[in-house]
Each structure stands twice: as structure tokens, then as C-alpha cells.
Short mmCIF file of C-alpha atoms in Angstrom, two decimals:
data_model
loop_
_atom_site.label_atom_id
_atom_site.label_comp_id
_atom_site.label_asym_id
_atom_site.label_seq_id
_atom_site.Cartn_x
_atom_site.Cartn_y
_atom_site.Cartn_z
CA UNK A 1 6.15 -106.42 37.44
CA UNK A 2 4.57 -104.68 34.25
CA UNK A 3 4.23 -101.08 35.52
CA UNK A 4 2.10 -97.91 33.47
CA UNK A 5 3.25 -94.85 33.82
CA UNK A 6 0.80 -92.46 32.65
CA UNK A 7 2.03 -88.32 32.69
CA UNK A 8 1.20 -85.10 31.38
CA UNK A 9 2.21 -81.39 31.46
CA UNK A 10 5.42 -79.67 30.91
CA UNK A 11 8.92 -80.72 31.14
CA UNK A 12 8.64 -81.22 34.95
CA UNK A 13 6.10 -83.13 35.08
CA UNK A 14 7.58 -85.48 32.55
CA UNK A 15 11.23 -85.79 33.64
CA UNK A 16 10.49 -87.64 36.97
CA UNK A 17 8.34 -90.39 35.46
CA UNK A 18 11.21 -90.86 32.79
CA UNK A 19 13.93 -91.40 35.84
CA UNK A 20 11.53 -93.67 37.47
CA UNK A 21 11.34 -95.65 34.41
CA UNK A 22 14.74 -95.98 33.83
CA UNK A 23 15.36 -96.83 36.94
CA UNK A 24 12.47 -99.35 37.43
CA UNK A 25 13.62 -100.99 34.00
CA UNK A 26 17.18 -101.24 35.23
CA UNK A 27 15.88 -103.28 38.19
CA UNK A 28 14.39 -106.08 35.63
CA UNK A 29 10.60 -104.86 35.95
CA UNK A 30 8.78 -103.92 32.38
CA UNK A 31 8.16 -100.46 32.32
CA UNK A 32 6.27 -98.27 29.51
CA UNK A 33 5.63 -94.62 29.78
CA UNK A 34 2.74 -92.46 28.75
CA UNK A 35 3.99 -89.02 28.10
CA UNK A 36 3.07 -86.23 26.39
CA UNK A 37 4.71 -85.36 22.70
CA UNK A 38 7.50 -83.00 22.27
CA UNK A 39 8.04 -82.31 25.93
CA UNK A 40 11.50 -81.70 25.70
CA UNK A 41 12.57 -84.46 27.52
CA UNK A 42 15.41 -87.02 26.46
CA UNK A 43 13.40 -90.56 26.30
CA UNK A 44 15.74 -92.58 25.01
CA UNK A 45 16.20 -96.27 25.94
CA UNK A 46 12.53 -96.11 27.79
CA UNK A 47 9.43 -97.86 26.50
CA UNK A 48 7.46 -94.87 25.82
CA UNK A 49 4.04 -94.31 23.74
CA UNK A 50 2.76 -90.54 23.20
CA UNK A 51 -0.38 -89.01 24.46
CA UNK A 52 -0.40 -86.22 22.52
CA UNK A 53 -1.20 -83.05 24.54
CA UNK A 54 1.54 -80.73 22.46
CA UNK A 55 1.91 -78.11 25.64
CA UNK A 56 5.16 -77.11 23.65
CA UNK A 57 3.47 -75.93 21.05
CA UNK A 58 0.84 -73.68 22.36
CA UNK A 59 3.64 -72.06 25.07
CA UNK A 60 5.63 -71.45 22.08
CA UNK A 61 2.70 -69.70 20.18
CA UNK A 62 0.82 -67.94 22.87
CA UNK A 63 2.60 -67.95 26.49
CA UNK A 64 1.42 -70.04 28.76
CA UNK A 65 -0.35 -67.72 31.89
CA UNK A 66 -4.06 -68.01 33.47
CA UNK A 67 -5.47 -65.93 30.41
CA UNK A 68 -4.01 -68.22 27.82
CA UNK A 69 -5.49 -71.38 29.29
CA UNK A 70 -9.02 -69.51 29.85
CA UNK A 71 -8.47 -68.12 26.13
CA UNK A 72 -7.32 -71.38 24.64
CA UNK A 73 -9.71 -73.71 26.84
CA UNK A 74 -12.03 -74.32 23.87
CA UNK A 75 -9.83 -74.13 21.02
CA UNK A 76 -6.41 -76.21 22.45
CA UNK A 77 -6.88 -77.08 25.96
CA UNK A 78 -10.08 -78.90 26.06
CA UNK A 79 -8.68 -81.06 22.78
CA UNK A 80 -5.67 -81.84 23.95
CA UNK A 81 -6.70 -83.12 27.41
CA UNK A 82 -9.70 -85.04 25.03
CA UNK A 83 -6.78 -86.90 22.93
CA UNK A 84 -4.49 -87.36 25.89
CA UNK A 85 -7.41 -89.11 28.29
CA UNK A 86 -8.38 -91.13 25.06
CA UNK A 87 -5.16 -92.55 24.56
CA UNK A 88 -4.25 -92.94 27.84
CA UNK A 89 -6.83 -95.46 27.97
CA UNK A 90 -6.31 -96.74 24.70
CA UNK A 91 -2.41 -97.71 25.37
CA UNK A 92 -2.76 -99.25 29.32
CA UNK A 93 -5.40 -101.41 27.99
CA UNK A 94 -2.33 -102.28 25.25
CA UNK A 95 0.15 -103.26 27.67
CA UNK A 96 -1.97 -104.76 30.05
CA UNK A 97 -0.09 -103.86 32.85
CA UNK A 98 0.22 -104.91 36.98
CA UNK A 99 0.30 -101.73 38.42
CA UNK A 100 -1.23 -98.02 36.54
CA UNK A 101 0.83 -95.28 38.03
CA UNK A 102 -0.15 -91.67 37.04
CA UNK A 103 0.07 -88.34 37.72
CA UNK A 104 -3.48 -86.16 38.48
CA UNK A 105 -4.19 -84.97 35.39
CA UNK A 106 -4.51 -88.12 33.72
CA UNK A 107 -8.31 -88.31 34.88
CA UNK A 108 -8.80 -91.53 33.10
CA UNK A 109 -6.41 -93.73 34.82
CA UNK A 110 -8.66 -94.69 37.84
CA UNK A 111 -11.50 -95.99 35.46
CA UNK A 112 -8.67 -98.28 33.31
CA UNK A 113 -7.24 -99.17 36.26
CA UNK A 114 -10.81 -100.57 37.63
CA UNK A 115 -11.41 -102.15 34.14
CA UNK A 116 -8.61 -103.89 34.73
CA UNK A 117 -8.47 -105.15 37.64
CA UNK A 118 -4.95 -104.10 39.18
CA UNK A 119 -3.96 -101.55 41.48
CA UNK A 120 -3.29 -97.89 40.72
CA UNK A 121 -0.85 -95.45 42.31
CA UNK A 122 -1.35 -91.22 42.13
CA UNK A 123 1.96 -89.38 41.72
CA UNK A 124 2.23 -85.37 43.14
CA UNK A 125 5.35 -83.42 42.52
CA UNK A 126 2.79 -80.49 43.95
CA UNK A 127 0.83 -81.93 47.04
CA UNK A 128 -2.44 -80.35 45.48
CA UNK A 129 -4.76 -83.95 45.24
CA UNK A 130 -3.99 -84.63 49.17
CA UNK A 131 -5.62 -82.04 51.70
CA UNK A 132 -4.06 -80.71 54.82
CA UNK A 133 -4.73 -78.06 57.60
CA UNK A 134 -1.23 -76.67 57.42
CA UNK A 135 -1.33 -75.09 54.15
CA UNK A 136 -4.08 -74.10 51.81
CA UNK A 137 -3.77 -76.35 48.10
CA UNK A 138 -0.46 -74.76 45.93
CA UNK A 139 -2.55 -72.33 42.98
CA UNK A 140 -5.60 -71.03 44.56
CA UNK A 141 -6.16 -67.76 45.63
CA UNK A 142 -5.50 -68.27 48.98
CA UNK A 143 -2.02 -69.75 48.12
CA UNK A 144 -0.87 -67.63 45.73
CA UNK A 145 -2.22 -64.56 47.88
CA UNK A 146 -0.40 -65.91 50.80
CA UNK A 147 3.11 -65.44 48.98
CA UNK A 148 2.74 -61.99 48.38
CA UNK A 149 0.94 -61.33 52.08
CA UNK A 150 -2.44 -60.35 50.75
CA UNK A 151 -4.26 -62.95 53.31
CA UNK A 152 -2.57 -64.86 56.09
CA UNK A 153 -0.92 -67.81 55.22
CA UNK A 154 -2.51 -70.08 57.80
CA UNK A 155 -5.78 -70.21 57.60
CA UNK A 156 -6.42 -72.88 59.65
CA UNK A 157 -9.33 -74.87 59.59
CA UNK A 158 -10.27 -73.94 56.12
CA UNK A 159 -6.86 -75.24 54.28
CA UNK A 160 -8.42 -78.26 53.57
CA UNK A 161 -11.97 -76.97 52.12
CA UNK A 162 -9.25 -75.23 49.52
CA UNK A 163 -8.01 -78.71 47.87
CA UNK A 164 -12.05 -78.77 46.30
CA UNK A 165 -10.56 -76.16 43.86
CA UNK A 166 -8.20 -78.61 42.00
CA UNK A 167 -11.02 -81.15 42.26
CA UNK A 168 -13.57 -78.85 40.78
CA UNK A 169 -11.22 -78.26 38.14
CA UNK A 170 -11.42 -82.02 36.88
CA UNK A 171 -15.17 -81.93 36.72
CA UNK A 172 -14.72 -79.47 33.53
CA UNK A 173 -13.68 -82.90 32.00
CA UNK A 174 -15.69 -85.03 33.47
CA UNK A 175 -17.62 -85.68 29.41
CA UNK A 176 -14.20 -85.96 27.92
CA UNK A 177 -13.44 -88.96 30.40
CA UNK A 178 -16.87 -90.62 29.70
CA UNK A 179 -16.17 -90.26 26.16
CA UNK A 180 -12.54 -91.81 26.35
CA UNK A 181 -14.26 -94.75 28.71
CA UNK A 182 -15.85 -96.10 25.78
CA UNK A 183 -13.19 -97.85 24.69
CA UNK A 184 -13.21 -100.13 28.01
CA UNK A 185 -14.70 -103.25 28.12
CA UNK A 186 -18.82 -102.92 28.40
CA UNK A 187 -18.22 -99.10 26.92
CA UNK A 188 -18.41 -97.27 30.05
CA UNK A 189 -16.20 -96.68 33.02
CA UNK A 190 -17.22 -98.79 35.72
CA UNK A 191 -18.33 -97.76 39.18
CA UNK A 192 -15.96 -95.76 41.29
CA UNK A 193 -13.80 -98.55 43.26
CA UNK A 194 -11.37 -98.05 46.29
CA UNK A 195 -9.29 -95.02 45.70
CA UNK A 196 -5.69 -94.88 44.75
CA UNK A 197 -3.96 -98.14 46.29
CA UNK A 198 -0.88 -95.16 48.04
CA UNK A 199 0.34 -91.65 46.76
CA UNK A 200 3.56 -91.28 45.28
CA UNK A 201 4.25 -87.49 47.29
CA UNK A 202 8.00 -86.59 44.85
CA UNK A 203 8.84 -84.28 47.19
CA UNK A 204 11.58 -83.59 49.65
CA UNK A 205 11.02 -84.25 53.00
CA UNK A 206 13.60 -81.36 53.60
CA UNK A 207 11.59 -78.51 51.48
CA UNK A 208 8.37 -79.99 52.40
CA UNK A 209 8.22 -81.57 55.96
CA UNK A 210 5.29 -83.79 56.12
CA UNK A 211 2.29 -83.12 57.76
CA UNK A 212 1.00 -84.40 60.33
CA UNK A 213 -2.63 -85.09 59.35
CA UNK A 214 -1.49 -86.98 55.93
CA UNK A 215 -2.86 -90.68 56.02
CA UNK A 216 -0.14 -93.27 56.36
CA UNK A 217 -0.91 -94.13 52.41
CA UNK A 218 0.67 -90.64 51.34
CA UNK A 219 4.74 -91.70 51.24
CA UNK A 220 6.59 -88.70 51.03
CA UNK A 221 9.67 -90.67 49.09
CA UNK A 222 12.10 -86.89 47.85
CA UNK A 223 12.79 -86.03 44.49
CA UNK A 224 13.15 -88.29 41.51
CA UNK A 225 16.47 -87.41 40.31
CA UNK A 226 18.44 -89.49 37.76
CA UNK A 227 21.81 -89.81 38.83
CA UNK A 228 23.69 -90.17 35.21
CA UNK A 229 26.93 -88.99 34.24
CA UNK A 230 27.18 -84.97 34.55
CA UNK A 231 26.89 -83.94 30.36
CA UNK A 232 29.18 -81.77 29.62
CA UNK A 233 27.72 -78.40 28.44
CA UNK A 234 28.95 -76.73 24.83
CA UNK A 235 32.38 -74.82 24.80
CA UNK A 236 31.22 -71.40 25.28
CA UNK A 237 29.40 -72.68 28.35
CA UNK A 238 32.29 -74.27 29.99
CA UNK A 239 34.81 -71.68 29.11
CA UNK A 240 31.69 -69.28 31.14
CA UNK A 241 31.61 -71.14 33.78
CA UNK A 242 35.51 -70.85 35.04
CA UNK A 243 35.33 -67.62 33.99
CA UNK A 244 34.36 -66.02 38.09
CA UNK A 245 31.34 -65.74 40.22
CA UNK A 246 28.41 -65.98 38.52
CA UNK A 247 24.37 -65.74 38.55
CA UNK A 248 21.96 -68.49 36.61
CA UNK A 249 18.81 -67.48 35.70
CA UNK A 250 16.00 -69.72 34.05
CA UNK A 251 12.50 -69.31 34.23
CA UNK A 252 11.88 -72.56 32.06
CA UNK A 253 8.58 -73.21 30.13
CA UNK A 254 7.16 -69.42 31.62
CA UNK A 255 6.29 -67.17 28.36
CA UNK A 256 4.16 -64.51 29.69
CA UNK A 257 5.04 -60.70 29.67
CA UNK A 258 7.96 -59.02 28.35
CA UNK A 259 11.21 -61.12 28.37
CA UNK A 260 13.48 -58.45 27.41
CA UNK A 261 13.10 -56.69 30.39
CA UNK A 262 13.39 -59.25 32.58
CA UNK A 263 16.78 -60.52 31.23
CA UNK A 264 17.51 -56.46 31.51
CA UNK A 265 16.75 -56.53 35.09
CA UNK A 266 18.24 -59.59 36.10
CA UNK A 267 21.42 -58.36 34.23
CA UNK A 268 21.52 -55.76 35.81
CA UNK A 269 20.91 -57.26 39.35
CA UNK A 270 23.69 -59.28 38.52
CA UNK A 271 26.15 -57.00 37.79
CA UNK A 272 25.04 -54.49 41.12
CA UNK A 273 26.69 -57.56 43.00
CA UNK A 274 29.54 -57.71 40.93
CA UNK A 275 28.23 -60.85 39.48
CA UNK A 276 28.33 -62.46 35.54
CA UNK A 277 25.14 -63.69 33.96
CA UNK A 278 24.62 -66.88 32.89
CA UNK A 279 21.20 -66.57 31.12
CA UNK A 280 19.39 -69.78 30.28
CA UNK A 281 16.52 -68.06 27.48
CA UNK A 282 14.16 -71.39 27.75
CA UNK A 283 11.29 -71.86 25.95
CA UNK A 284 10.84 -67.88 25.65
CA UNK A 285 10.47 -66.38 29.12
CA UNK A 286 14.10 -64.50 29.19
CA UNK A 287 15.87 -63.24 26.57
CA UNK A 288 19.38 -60.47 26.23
CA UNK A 289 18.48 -57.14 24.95
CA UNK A 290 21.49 -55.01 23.00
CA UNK A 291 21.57 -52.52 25.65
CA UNK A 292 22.72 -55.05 28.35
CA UNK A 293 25.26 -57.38 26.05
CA UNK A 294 28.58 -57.58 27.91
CA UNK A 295 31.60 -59.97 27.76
CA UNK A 296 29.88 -60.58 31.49
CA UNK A 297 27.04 -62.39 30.25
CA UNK A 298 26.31 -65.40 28.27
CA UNK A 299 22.90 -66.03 26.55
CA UNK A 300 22.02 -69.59 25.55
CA UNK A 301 18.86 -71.37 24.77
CA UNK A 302 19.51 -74.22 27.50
CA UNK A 303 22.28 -75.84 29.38
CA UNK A 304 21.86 -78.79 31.90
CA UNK A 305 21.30 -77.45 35.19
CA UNK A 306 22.92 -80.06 37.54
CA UNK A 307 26.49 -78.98 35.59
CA UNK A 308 25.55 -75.33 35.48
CA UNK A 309 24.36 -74.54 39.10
CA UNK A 310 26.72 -76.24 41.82
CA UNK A 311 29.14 -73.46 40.98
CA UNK A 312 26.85 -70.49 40.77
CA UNK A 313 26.64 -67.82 43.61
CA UNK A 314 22.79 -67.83 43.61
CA UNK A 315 19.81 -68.80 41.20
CA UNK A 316 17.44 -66.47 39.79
CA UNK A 317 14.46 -68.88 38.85
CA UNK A 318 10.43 -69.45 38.52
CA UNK A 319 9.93 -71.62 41.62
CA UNK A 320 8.36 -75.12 39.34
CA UNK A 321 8.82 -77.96 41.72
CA UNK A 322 11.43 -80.02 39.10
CA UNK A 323 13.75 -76.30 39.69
CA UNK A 324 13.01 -75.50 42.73
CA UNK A 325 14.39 -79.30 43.91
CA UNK A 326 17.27 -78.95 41.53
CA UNK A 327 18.63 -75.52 42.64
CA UNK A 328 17.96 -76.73 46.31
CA UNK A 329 19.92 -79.70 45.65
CA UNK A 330 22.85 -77.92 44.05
CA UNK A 331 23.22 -76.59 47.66
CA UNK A 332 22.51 -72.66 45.62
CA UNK A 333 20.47 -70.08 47.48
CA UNK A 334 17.93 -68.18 45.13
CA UNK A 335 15.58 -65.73 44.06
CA UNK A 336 12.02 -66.95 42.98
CA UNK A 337 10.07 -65.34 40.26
CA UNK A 338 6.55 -67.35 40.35
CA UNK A 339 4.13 -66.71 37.34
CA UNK A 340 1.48 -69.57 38.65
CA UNK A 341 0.22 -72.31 40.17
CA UNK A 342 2.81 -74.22 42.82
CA UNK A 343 5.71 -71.24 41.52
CA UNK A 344 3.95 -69.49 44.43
CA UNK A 345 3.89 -72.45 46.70
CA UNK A 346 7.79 -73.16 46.29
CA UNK A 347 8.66 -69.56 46.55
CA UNK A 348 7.43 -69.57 49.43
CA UNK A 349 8.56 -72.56 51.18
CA UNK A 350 12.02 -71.89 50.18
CA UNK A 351 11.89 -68.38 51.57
CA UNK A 352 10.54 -70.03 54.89
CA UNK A 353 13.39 -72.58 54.87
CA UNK A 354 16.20 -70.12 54.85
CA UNK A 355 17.66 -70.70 51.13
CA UNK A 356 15.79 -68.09 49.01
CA UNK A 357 15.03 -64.42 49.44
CA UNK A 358 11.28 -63.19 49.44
CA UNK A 359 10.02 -64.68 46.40
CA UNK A 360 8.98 -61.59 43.59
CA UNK A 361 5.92 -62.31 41.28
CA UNK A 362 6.79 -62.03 37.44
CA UNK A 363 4.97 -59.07 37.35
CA UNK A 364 7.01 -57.06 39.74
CA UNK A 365 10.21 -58.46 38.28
CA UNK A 366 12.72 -54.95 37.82
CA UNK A 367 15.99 -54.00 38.59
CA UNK A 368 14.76 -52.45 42.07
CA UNK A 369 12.90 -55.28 43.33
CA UNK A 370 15.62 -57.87 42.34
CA UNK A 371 18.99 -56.47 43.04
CA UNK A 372 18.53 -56.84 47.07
CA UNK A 373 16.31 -59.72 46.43
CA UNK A 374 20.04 -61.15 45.33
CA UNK A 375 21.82 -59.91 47.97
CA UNK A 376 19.67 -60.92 50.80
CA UNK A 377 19.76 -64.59 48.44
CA UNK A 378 23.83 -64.27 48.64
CA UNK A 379 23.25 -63.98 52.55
CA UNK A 380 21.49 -67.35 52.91
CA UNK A 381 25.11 -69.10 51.37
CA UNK A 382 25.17 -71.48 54.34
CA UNK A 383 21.32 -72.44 55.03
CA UNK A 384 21.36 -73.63 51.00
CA UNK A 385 24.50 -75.51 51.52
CA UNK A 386 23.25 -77.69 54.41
CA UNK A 387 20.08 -77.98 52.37
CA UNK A 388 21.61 -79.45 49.53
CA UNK A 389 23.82 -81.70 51.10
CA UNK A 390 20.51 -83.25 52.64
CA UNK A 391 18.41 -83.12 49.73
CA UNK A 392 21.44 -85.20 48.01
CA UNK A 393 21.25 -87.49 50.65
CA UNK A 394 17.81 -89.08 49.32
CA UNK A 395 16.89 -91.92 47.42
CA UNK A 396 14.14 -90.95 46.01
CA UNK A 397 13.15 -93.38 42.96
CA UNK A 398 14.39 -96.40 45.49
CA UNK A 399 11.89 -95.34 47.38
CA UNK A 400 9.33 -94.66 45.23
CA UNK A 401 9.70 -98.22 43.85
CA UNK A 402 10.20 -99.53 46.97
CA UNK A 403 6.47 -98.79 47.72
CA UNK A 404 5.00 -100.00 44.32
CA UNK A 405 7.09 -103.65 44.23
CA UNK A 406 5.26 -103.79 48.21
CA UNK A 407 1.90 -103.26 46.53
#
């Protein structure tokens, strides 16, 4: 089978479509990924053409937050998402392929798909393009209100009216996809067909038990994980990491606000509970100030998280789904720190399963709020260890495939 994969977004979002097409490949089907450039993300050995959409850059440069994307809309956003939807239909109609699978923001990939004439397949590490009455779509207000107990977090009846805010969203792009349609055969996109042949849902069954009112097309198939050969991390890492207890904190791709302080106040939490730091600095959002340097803590830009976090005595973390999956896998209870969108959403859900403390928004992040946040994470020891010997338990990507070979 020739399979698309067409993804964009940050390094989660592009991580689980490169495991599914190594795995895929390794099973003898012909597999090329769409992905956006300089995600971070080790491609090596996969078929893979770029569709632009430099996220890296502009989270470098300016943070990446609500404000930025309203302040950048004209100027970044809105051209990026132009190039990307271009060439995603530029490259499928390249390879010609059996089967499009994509993830939601690649707003294009129904029309090529229809041009075509094969099937197509919608991927959600966030369950945000299938509605639901038991919880109200991960990143609107009523979600992200929920977590910090602004507005009850079951509004019944209307959860489902709340999954027209994503869609509304893709309407602001509705001339960019017309415009990247051209290139189809006829120079249009053609009329709306059947809708996406299933839904890919990457998500645990044991963070997110499935609801009951999803149609039998949504398979809920767990994480995709690649399981590869644990990479050892550099020297100083390893020499950390037998060094006693310790705390990992990573807040990933999140830029906003000051990250001084918040590598002061997770320091600092850290060492209340008698606790070294292990502080991964990402792509900006932590960082070590002088006045909390210490033989107990250890500052590095990255370090692979599967090596780094089965020995930790708790997580301190921004709640994306790829992290929130990982930590929960690692068997590691936690301490969310959501800035936006589904952070909220996971935060949450892990605080309702047992393995994370209340989650804290960014914002609130400081020594007071986050020392007991850890200890009352160090209490939930045993829920997170059942939790990640389940979540380990999965097959995920055989699963996933599993459904498209079926199609």
C-alpha cells in the first residue's frame, strides 16, 4: 500500500507520524511523510518531503502563546499555513498514493484526497475534530476554564456545540485552501465527498477512556511510540542520573513569560522535597538563573525523555499530549504546567486519573504554588506506576495500521 502522511505543528505533532512511518515501511508498505521543516524531529531513514510551516522559528523569535499567534496571524501564521496547504497538495498529487492520512490542520487533504480518488484517514493526538457530551473540545474557554474551576467541567448537553470552535477556526483559511486547490486537476477542489473513511484517535485508552457516544469509525488505537533502542544521554547526564532522587522538568516548545523564574521556582520546589533538578531548558521555556546553580541541579538544552524519566521521582511538565503520554508511560507521577490549548485538557485528565497533582497554569507557576503541587505528585507514586505499566502494554502503531491495511 502507498500511504501519505500529511502533518503539521510542533514536535508532537510530528513525532507520531514519523513512528508510524517507520513502522509502516518496516512492514513492506511505501510510506512518504509530509512534515513540517526544522521540527526537531530525527527523520532519518523515512521518505519525507517538507511543507514548510517553520513553527521553530517563530517560537524561537517571539514565544509561542495566544497573543503571538493573534500578533503574527498576518505576518507568519497565515503564510505559513498558505505554503504548507499548497504543498501539501502539490507533493500527494506527486506520490500518487492509496491511502492520504493527515492530521487536522492539513485542511487540504480532504480535497486531494477526492481528486484522487482514494480514501483518506484524520489523525487526533487531541480529540478536538470528534464531538462528545462528556467533555467540552480541549482549548476553548470552556475547557481551559474548567481546569482551573472557573465553570463546571460538565456541561452537559452543550459539550458538543463547543467542537464548532476548532471548526470555525479552519474557515479563517478557507481562501488559502481554494487557492492551494488550483493545482488539482480542473483547478478547483471538487465537491465535498464522504467524510474521512475512520479517525486515527492516538490516544490512550487508559488516560482517555472512550466515550460512549463516539461513532464506531473513531478507533481509539494508544499512543504511537517507537520502540528503538534507549539512546544513551551525554556523560554529564548519565553521571546525573545515578547521582539520587531526582525531579525532571520540561516544558518543551512553551516560550511565553519569564523562564528564569520558573526554573527558580521549580528549583526550588525541588529542593523543599529534598529532591535534585534535572532541568531540560527546551526550546526556551526554562532556563537556570545564578542564584539557584547548585551541584544539585543539572541544566541541559535536551535529553531523551524515555532514558531520563523512568528513574525520576516525579515530572514537572506542560501537559502536550506527546509528554503527557510519555511521562504517563514512564509509570512517573507529575505536576502540569499548561500554557494552552489541550495542556489544559491533559492536566486535567491526569489529575482526574490519580497520577498528577492539580495541574498549575504557567502563569501561577512560583515556588508556593509548586512545592506541594510536588508533594501531593510524590503521593500518587503507586496510581502512576499501574498507569504506566498499562499504557506500556499497548500497541499502538499495530493498531493504527491495522485499521488503514483494513481500509
Amino acid at each position: 500500500m502507498r500511504l501519505m502522511l500529511l502533518t503539521s505543528g510542533t514536535r508532537g505533532d510530528v513525532e507520531p507520524f514519523a513512528a508510524l512511518a517507520r513502522y509502516a515501511t518496516a512492514r513492506g508498505h511505501r510510506v512518504r511523510l509530509g512534515a513540517p521543516e526544522h521540527s526537531g524531529v530525527e527523520l532519518s531513514g523515512i521518505d519525507t518531503v517538507g511543507l514548510g510551516m517553520n513553527l521553530h522559528r517563530m517560537v524561537r523569535t517571539h514565544g509561542l502563546s495566544p497573543w503571538t499567534a493573534v500578533r503574527r496571524f498576518r505576518t507568519e501564521i497565515r503564510p505559513g499555513m498558505r505554503e504548507m496547504l499548497r504543498a501539501a497538495v502539490r507533493e500527494t498529487l506527486a506520490f500518487g498514493p492509496d491511502l492520504v492520512v493527515h492530521h487536522p490542520l492539513v485542511l487540504t487533504a480532504p480535497a486531494v484526497a477526492d481528486a484522487l480518488g482514494v480514501p483518506r484517514v484524520l489523525t487526533e493526538f487531541v480529540p478536538v475534530a470528534t464531538p462528545t457530551r462528556e467533555f467540552s473540545a480541549p482549548g476553548t474557554p470552556e475547557s481551559v476554564l474548567s481546569t482551573v474551576g472557573a465553570v463546571s467541567p460538565d456541561p452537559g448537553r452543550f459539550n458538543r456545540s463547543t467542537y464548532a470552535v476548532p471548526r470555525g477556526g479552519a474557515r479563517l483559511f478557507r481562501a488559502d485552501v481554494e487557492r492551494a486547490c488550483a493545482q488539482l486537476p480542473g483547478g478547483r477542489a471538487p465537491s465535498p465527498a464522504a467524510g474521512s473513511r475512520a479517525t486515527l484517535m492516538a490516544v490512550s485508552p487508559h488516560l482517555l477512556p472512550r466515550p460512549a457516544d463516539w461513532p464506531d469509525r473513531v478507533h481509539l488505537t494508544g499512543a504511537w511510540h517507537e520502540t528503538a533502542p534507549e539512546a544513551l544521554p551525554d556523560p554529564a547526564v548519565a553521571a546525573f542520573l545515578r547521582g539520587g532522587p531526582y525531579l525532571v522538568a520540561s516544558f518543551g516548545s512553551m516560550a511565553a513569560g519569564d523562564p528564569g523564574a520558573r526554573g527558580r521556582a521549580v528549583v526550588a520546589s525541588a529542593r523543599a522535597h529534598g529532591l535534585r533538578t534535572l532541568l531540560l531548558t527546551g526550546w526556551g521555556g526554562l532556563a537556570l538563573p545564578e542564584d539557584s546553580r547548585g551541584e544539585d541541579v543539572l541544566a541541559v538544552p535536551a535529553a531523551p525523555l524515555d532514558v531520563v524519566l523512568p528513574g525520576a521521582a516525579v515530572a514537572v511538565h506542560h501537559g502536550g499530549a506527546g509528554t503527557a503520554h510519555t511521562v504517563a508511560r514512564a509509570g512517573v507521577p507529575s505536576v502540569t504546567v499548561p500554557f494552552l490549548v489541550d495542556q489544559h485538557f491533559w492536566g486535567r485528565q491526569l489529575h482526574r486519573l490519580g497520577v498528577a497533582a492539580a495541574p498549575i497554569p504557567y502563569r501561577e507557576l512560583t515556588p508556593e504554588a509548586l512545592a506541594p503541587a510536588v508533594g501531593e505528585a510524590l503521593a500518587h507514586r503507586e496510581p502512576a506506576r499501574r498507569t504506566g505499566a498499562a499504557v506500556r502494554r499497548e500497541q499502538g502503531l499495530r493498531t493504527a495500521l491495522d485499521v488503514l491495511t483494513g481500509i
